[in-house]
């Protein structure tokens, strides 16, 4: 009960910050950046698996949000609205990347994510690469809507209502997509070896 | 699957509960709580999804920089600039290809050939054909024509054979006589 009350208070604070940001208060928008920066970065990274590109896209998302916050009618819907901007930005990036790949067919571009993180060990890097590759393989077996609903729910931690807002679909449609995606996940045995056990 | 053999057990119900627990009525929720098979299946699926989220978070690096808001009063760069460049580049390339194609197709109608040019080309062709025919008649250069057979056509070859007998003539004659 206390958690619920705390959450409600957080949402009210956030809605107040959104109202102030919409009125032109930059500090209020900085607060919103503090709240969502890491979450949005993680959301973008899980879709493109390139740190440098994810940082650039995250920057672009917050600039777009800053420009458009005045037009947001309901401050309570800031979170799905921000994720919607993020999803559009990711889709734009992937579309441009596909278009670029047509022109650079013979001059194979080195992806940023192929550069290992100097702080991690070689085995960590391989494990990291294998995890995202296997996850990508699993996602390739889902339809685009199933994939998006699944990612937003189980990787980004959004609730059904928020997912419906992000995907611009009604809640029962989102549930159907999730149901099918979870059913496929249940049958999937390839991923289980890569998932980390809960720490005691 | 043993799960499906028990009465009241359904994997679909377990998945529906995972997606949204409010989707099940009180009776169905009670079954999930009490049935050991369903409970185990629910636990397994829930754990798998939690582990997926956690592992993904562990494999996500920390962002190196915080997003910065544009400086007040400074105009923001147009968002679609790189895409616009690409579109312009593609458009210009396409226009160039179309121009070449139009040039190739309508070249003759844009720049018609005059009858004088055609007549001149025909005359040149005739001269060339005459040269080819002359060469076909006698391909030797002028200097060699004096010793060619055409120039000594009037000489009696039998007289030559009488004055200078051809080697092997006698043997040929003998063999012909024998055959006869």
Coordinates of C-alpha atoms in Angstrom, one line a residue:
Chain A
X1 CA 0.0 0.0 0.0
X2 CA 2.8 2.3 0.9
X3 CA 4.6 1.5 -2.3
X4 CA 1.4 2.3 -4.3
X5 CA 1.1 5.6 -2.5
X6 CA 4.8 6.4 -3.1
X7 CA 4.3 5.6 -6.8
X8 CA 1.2 7.8 -7.0
X9 CA 3.2 10.7 -5.4
X10 CA 6.0 10.1 -7.9
X11 CA 3.6 10.3 -10.7
X12 CA 2.0 13.5 -9.4
X13 CA 5.5 15.0 -9.0
X14 CA 6.3 14.0 -12.5
X15 CA 3.1 15.4 -13.9
X16 CA 3.9 18.7 -12.1
X17 CA 7.4 18.6 -13.6
X18 CA 5.9 18.0 -17.1
X19 CA 3.5 21.0 -16.6
X20 CA 6.4 23.2 -15.6
X21 CA 8.5 22.0 -18.5
X22 CA 5.7 22.7 -20.9
X23 CA 5.5 26.2 -19.5
X24 CA 9.2 26.7 -20.5
X25 CA 11.0 25.7 -17.3
X26 CA 14.3 24.1 -18.4
X27 CA 15.1 22.9 -14.8
X28 CA 11.9 20.9 -14.8
X29 CA 12.8 19.2 -18.0
X30 CA 16.3 18.5 -16.6
X31 CA 14.5 16.6 -13.8
X32 CA 12.7 14.6 -16.4
X33 CA 16.0 13.8 -18.1
X34 CA 17.4 12.6 -14.7
X35 CA 14.4 10.3 -14.3
X36 CA 14.3 8.8 -17.8
X37 CA 17.8 9.1 -19.2
X38 CA 19.1 5.6 -18.3
X39 CA 15.8 3.9 -19.1
X40 CA 15.6 5.4 -22.5
X41 CA 19.2 4.7 -23.2
X42 CA 18.7 1.0 -22.2
X43 CA 15.6 0.9 -24.4
X44 CA 17.5 2.2 -27.4
X45 CA 20.5 0.1 -26.8
X46 CA 18.5 -3.1 -26.6
X47 CA 17.2 -2.4 -30.1
X48 CA 20.4 -1.4 -31.9
X49 CA 23.2 -2.8 -29.6
X50 CA 25.6 0.0 -30.4
X51 CA 26.6 2.2 -27.5
X52 CA 27.7 5.3 -29.6
X53 CA 24.6 5.2 -31.7
X54 CA 22.4 4.7 -28.7
X55 CA 23.9 7.8 -27.0
X56 CA 23.3 9.9 -30.1
X57 CA 19.7 8.7 -30.5
X58 CA 19.0 9.2 -26.8
X59 CA 20.3 12.8 -27.2
X60 CA 18.0 13.3 -30.2
X61 CA 15.0 11.8 -28.3
X62 CA 15.3 14.3 -25.4
X63 CA 15.8 17.2 -27.8
X64 CA 12.6 16.2 -29.7
X65 CA 10.8 15.7 -26.4
X66 CA 11.9 19.2 -25.2
X67 CA 10.7 20.7 -28.4
X68 CA 7.3 18.9 -28.2
X69 CA 6.5 18.9 -24.5
X70 CA 4.4 22.0 -25.0
X71 CA 2.0 20.1 -27.3
X72 CA 1.5 17.2 -24.7
X73 CA -2.1 17.6 -23.6
X74 CA -2.1 15.2 -20.7
X75 CA 1.0 15.4 -18.4
X76 CA 0.1 12.0 -16.9
X77 CA 0.9 10.4 -20.3
X78 CA 4.4 11.7 -20.5
X79 CA 6.1 8.3 -20.1
X80 CA 4.3 6.5 -23.0
X81 CA 4.7 9.7 -25.0
X82 CA 8.4 9.8 -24.4
X83 CA 8.7 6.1 -25.3
X84 CA 6.7 6.7 -28.4
X85 CA 9.3 9.4 -29.5
X86 CA 12.1 6.9 -28.6
X87 CA 10.5 4.1 -30.7
X88 CA 10.1 6.5 -33.6
X89 CA 13.7 7.6 -33.3
X90 CA 14.9 4.0 -33.2
X91 CA 12.8 3.1 -36.2
X92 CA 14.1 6.2 -38.1
X93 CA 17.7 5.1 -37.3
X94 CA 17.1 1.5 -38.5
X95 CA 15.4 2.7 -41.7
X96 CA 18.3 5.0 -42.5
X97 CA 20.8 2.3 -41.7
X98 CA 19.1 -0.1 -44.1
X99 CA 19.1 2.7 -46.8
X100 CA 22.8 3.4 -46.2
X101 CA 23.6 -0.4 -46.4
X102 CA 22.3 -0.3 -50.0
X103 CA 24.9 2.3 -50.9
X104 CA 27.7 0.7 -48.9
X105 CA 27.1 -2.8 -50.1
X106 CA 30.7 -3.3 -51.2
X107 CA 32.4 -1.2 -48.6
X108 CA 31.4 -3.1 -45.5
X109 CA 30.9 -0.6 -42.7
X110 CA 32.4 -1.5 -39.3
X111 CA 29.6 -1.4 -36.7
X112 CA 30.4 0.4 -33.5
X113 CA 29.2 -2.5 -31.4
X114 CA 31.9 -4.7 -32.9
X115 CA 34.5 -2.8 -30.9
X116 CA 34.9 -4.6 -27.6
X117 CA 34.5 -2.6 -24.4
X118 CA 38.1 -2.1 -23.1
X119 CA 36.9 -2.4 -19.5
X120 CA 35.5 -5.9 -19.9
X121 CA 37.4 -9.1 -20.5
X122 CA 37.3 -11.0 -23.7
X123 CA 35.0 -13.7 -22.4
X124 CA 32.6 -11.0 -21.1
X125 CA 32.5 -9.5 -24.5
X126 CA 31.8 -12.8 -26.2
X127 CA 29.1 -13.5 -23.7
X128 CA 27.6 -10.1 -24.3
X129 CA 27.7 -10.5 -28.0
X130 CA 26.2 -14.0 -27.9
X131 CA 23.4 -12.9 -25.6
X132 CA 22.2 -10.1 -28.0
X133 CA 22.7 -12.3 -31.1
X134 CA 20.5 -15.1 -29.6
X135 CA 17.9 -12.6 -28.4
X136 CA 17.8 -11.1 -31.9
X137 CA 17.4 -14.6 -33.3
X138 CA 14.5 -15.2 -30.9
X139 CA 12.9 -11.8 -31.9
X140 CA 13.2 -12.7 -35.6
X141 CA 10.6 -15.5 -34.9
X142 CA 8.1 -13.0 -33.6
X143 CA 5.9 -10.7 -35.7
X144 CA 6.9 -6.9 -35.4
X145 CA 4.0 -6.2 -33.1
X146 CA 4.6 -9.2 -30.9
X147 CA 8.3 -8.3 -30.7
X148 CA 7.6 -4.7 -29.8
X149 CA 5.0 -5.5 -27.1
X150 CA 7.3 -8.2 -25.6
X151 CA 10.3 -5.8 -25.5
X152 CA 8.3 -3.0 -24.0
X153 CA 6.8 -5.3 -21.3
X154 CA 9.7 -7.5 -20.3
X155 CA 12.8 -5.5 -21.2
X156 CA 11.6 -2.0 -20.7
X157 CA 9.2 -2.8 -17.9
X158 CA 6.1 -0.9 -19.1
X159 CA 2.6 -1.9 -18.1
X160 CA -0.1 -2.9 -20.6
X161 CA -1.7 0.6 -20.6
X162 CA 1.6 2.3 -21.3
X163 CA 2.4 -0.2 -24.0
X164 CA -1.0 0.5 -25.6
X165 CA -0.1 4.2 -25.6
X166 CA 3.3 3.7 -27.1
X167 CA 2.1 1.3 -29.8
X168 CA -1.1 3.3 -30.4
X169 CA -3.2 0.1 -30.1
X170 CA -5.9 -0.9 -27.7
X171 CA -5.1 -2.9 -24.6
X172 CA -6.7 -6.1 -25.7
X173 CA -4.7 -6.1 -28.9
X174 CA -1.5 -5.6 -26.9
X175 CA -2.4 -8.5 -24.7
X176 CA -3.0 -10.7 -27.7
X177 CA 0.5 -9.8 -29.0
X178 CA 2.0 -10.4 -25.6
X179 CA 0.2 -13.7 -25.2
X180 CA 1.6 -15.0 -28.5
X181 CA 5.1 -13.7 -27.8
X182 CA 5.2 -15.3 -24.3
X183 CA 3.9 -18.6 -25.7
X184 CA 6.9 -18.6 -28.2
X185 CA 9.3 -17.6 -25.4
X186 CA 8.0 -20.5 -23.3
X187 CA 8.8 -22.9 -26.1
X188 CA 12.2 -21.3 -26.7
X189 CA 15.0 -23.4 -25.1
X190 CA 18.0 -21.7 -26.8
X191 CA 17.8 -18.7 -24.6
X192 CA 17.7 -20.4 -21.2
X193 CA 21.4 -21.2 -21.1
X194 CA 22.3 -17.5 -21.5
X195 CA 20.0 -16.2 -18.8
X196 CA 21.6 -15.4 -15.6
X197 CA 20.4 -17.1 -12.4
X198 CA 18.9 -15.0 -9.6
X199 CA 21.5 -13.9 -7.1
X200 CA 20.9 -15.4 -3.6
Chain B
X1 CA 2.5 -32.7 -21.3
X2 CA 1.4 -33.7 -17.9
X3 CA 0.2 -30.1 -17.4
X4 CA -2.6 -30.5 -19.9
X5 CA -3.8 -33.9 -18.6
X6 CA -5.0 -32.6 -15.3
X7 CA -8.5 -31.3 -15.2
X8 CA -8.7 -27.5 -15.0
X9 CA -5.1 -27.1 -16.0
X10 CA -4.3 -25.0 -19.1
X11 CA -1.0 -23.5 -20.2
X12 CA -3.0 -20.8 -21.9
X13 CA -4.4 -19.7 -18.6
X14 CA -0.9 -19.6 -17.1
X15 CA 0.3 -17.4 -20.0
X16 CA -2.8 -15.1 -19.6
X17 CA -1.9 -14.7 -15.9
X18 CA 1.7 -13.8 -16.8
X19 CA 0.5 -11.2 -19.4
X20 CA -2.2 -9.7 -17.1
X21 CA -3.3 -11.4 -13.9
X22 CA -6.5 -9.3 -13.9
X23 CA -7.6 -11.2 -17.0
X24 CA -8.5 -14.3 -14.9
X25 CA -11.6 -14.6 -12.7
X26 CA -11.3 -15.5 -9.0
X27 CA -11.9 -19.2 -9.6
X28 CA -9.1 -19.4 -12.2
X29 CA -6.8 -17.5 -10.0
X30 CA -7.6 -19.9 -7.1
X31 CA -6.8 -22.9 -9.3
X32 CA -3.4 -21.4 -10.2
X33 CA -2.6 -20.8 -6.6
X34 CA -3.6 -24.3 -5.5
X35 CA -2.6 -26.6 -8.4
X36 CA 1.0 -27.6 -8.0
X37 CA 1.5 -28.3 -11.7
X38 CA 0.1 -24.9 -12.8
X39 CA 2.0 -23.2 -9.9
X40 CA 5.3 -24.8 -11.1
X41 CA 4.6 -23.8 -14.7
X42 CA 3.8 -20.2 -13.7
X43 CA 6.9 -20.0 -11.5
X44 CA 9.1 -21.4 -14.3
X45 CA 7.7 -18.9 -16.9
X46 CA 7.8 -15.9 -14.6
X47 CA 11.4 -16.7 -13.5
X48 CA 12.4 -17.1 -17.2
X49 CA 11.0 -13.7 -18.1
X50 CA 12.5 -12.0 -15.0
X51 CA 15.9 -13.5 -15.8
X52 CA 15.6 -12.3 -19.4
X53 CA 15.0 -8.7 -18.2
X54 CA 17.8 -8.9 -15.7
X55 CA 20.3 -10.4 -18.1
X56 CA 19.4 -7.7 -20.7
X57 CA 20.0 -5.0 -18.1
X58 CA 23.3 -6.5 -17.2
X59 CA 24.4 -6.6 -20.8
X60 CA 23.5 -2.9 -21.3
X61 CA 26.4 -0.5 -20.7
X62 CA 26.1 2.7 -18.8
X63 CA 25.6 5.8 -21.0
X64 CA 28.8 7.8 -21.2
X65 CA 27.1 11.1 -21.5
X66 CA 24.0 12.8 -20.4
X67 CA 21.6 14.4 -23.0
X68 CA 22.1 18.1 -23.2
X69 CA 19.3 20.5 -24.0
X70 CA 19.9 23.0 -26.8
X71 CA 21.2 26.3 -25.8
X72 CA 18.5 28.9 -25.3
X73 CA 18.0 31.3 -28.2
X74 CA 20.0 29.1 -30.6
X75 CA 18.1 27.7 -33.5
X76 CA 18.1 23.9 -33.7
X77 CA 19.5 22.2 -36.8
X78 CA 16.9 20.7 -39.1
X79 CA 16.1 17.1 -37.9
X80 CA 16.0 15.5 -41.3
X81 CA 19.2 17.0 -42.7
X82 CA 21.1 13.8 -43.4
X83 CA 18.1 12.1 -44.9
X84 CA 17.4 15.1 -47.1
X85 CA 21.0 14.9 -48.4
X86 CA 20.5 11.3 -49.2
X87 CA 17.2 12.0 -50.9
X88 CA 18.7 14.8 -53.0
X89 CA 21.7 12.6 -53.9
X90 CA 19.4 9.8 -55.0
X91 CA 17.1 12.2 -56.9
X92 CA 20.0 13.8 -58.8
X93 CA 21.5 10.4 -59.7
X94 CA 18.1 9.2 -60.9
X95 CA 17.7 12.4 -63.0
X96 CA 21.1 11.9 -64.6
X97 CA 20.2 8.3 -65.5
X98 CA 16.9 9.4 -67.0
X99 CA 18.7 12.1 -69.0
X100 CA 21.1 9.6 -70.5
X101 CA 18.2 7.2 -71.3
X102 CA 16.2 10.0 -73.0
X103 CA 19.3 11.1 -75.0
X104 CA 19.8 7.5 -76.2
X105 CA 16.2 7.0 -77.2
X106 CA 15.4 10.4 -78.8
X107 CA 18.8 11.3 -80.2
X108 CA 17.8 10.6 -83.8
X109 CA 14.6 12.5 -83.6
X110 CA 16.3 15.4 -81.8
X111 CA 19.1 15.7 -84.3
X112 CA 17.7 14.4 -87.7
X113 CA 20.3 13.2 -90.4
X114 CA 20.1 15.2 -93.7
X115 CA 19.8 13.5 -97.2
X116 CA 23.1 15.0 -98.3
X117 CA 24.9 13.2 -95.4
X118 CA 23.2 10.0 -96.4
X119 CA 24.2 10.4 -100.1
X120 CA 27.8 11.1 -99.1
X121 CA 27.9 8.1 -96.9
X122 CA 26.5 5.9 -99.8
X123 CA 29.2 7.3 -102.2
X124 CA 31.9 6.5 -99.7
X125 CA 30.5 3.0 -99.3
X126 CA 30.5 2.5 -103.1
X127 CA 34.2 3.5 -103.3
X128 CA 35.1 1.1 -100.5
X129 CA 33.1 -1.7 -102.2
X130 CA 35.0 -1.1 -105.5
X131 CA 38.3 -1.4 -103.7
X132 CA 37.2 -4.6 -102.0
X133 CA 36.1 -6.1 -105.4
X134 CA 39.5 -5.1 -107.0
X135 CA 41.4 -6.7 -104.3
X136 CA 39.2 -9.8 -104.6
X137 CA 40.1 -9.9 -108.4
X138 CA 43.8 -9.5 -107.8
X139 CA 45.2 -9.1 -104.3
X140 CA 48.8 -8.7 -105.5
X141 CA 50.4 -5.2 -105.4
X142 CA 51.3 -3.6 -108.8
X143 CA 55.0 -4.5 -108.7
X144 CA 54.1 -8.2 -108.6
X145 CA 51.6 -8.1 -111.4
X146 CA 54.4 -8.2 -114.1
X147 CA 55.4 -11.7 -113.1
X148 CA 51.9 -13.0 -112.4
X149 CA 50.3 -15.7 -114.8
X150 CA 47.9 -13.2 -116.3
X151 CA 50.8 -11.2 -117.8
X152 CA 52.3 -14.3 -119.7
X153 CA 48.9 -15.7 -120.8
X154 CA 49.9 -15.7 -124.5
X155 CA 52.9 -18.1 -124.2
X156 CA 52.4 -21.7 -125.3
X157 CA 52.9 -23.9 -122.3
X158 CA 53.5 -27.1 -124.4
X159 CA 56.5 -25.4 -126.0
X160 CA 57.9 -24.6 -122.6
X161 CA 57.5 -28.3 -121.5
X162 CA 59.3 -29.4 -124.7
X163 CA 62.2 -27.0 -124.1
X164 CA 62.4 -27.5 -120.3
X165 CA 60.9 -31.0 -119.5
X166 CA 59.2 -31.3 -116.2
X167 CA 60.9 -33.7 -113.7
X168 CA 59.2 -37.1 -113.3
X169 CA 57.5 -36.6 -116.7
X170 CA 58.8 -39.9 -118.2
X171 CA 57.7 -42.0 -115.2
X172 CA 54.2 -40.5 -115.4
X173 CA 54.1 -41.2 -119.1
X174 CA 55.2 -44.8 -118.5
X175 CA 52.6 -45.4 -115.9
X176 CA 49.9 -44.0 -118.1
X177 CA 51.0 -46.3 -121.0
X178 CA 50.8 -49.3 -118.7
X179 CA 47.4 -48.4 -117.5
X180 CA 46.2 -48.0 -121.1

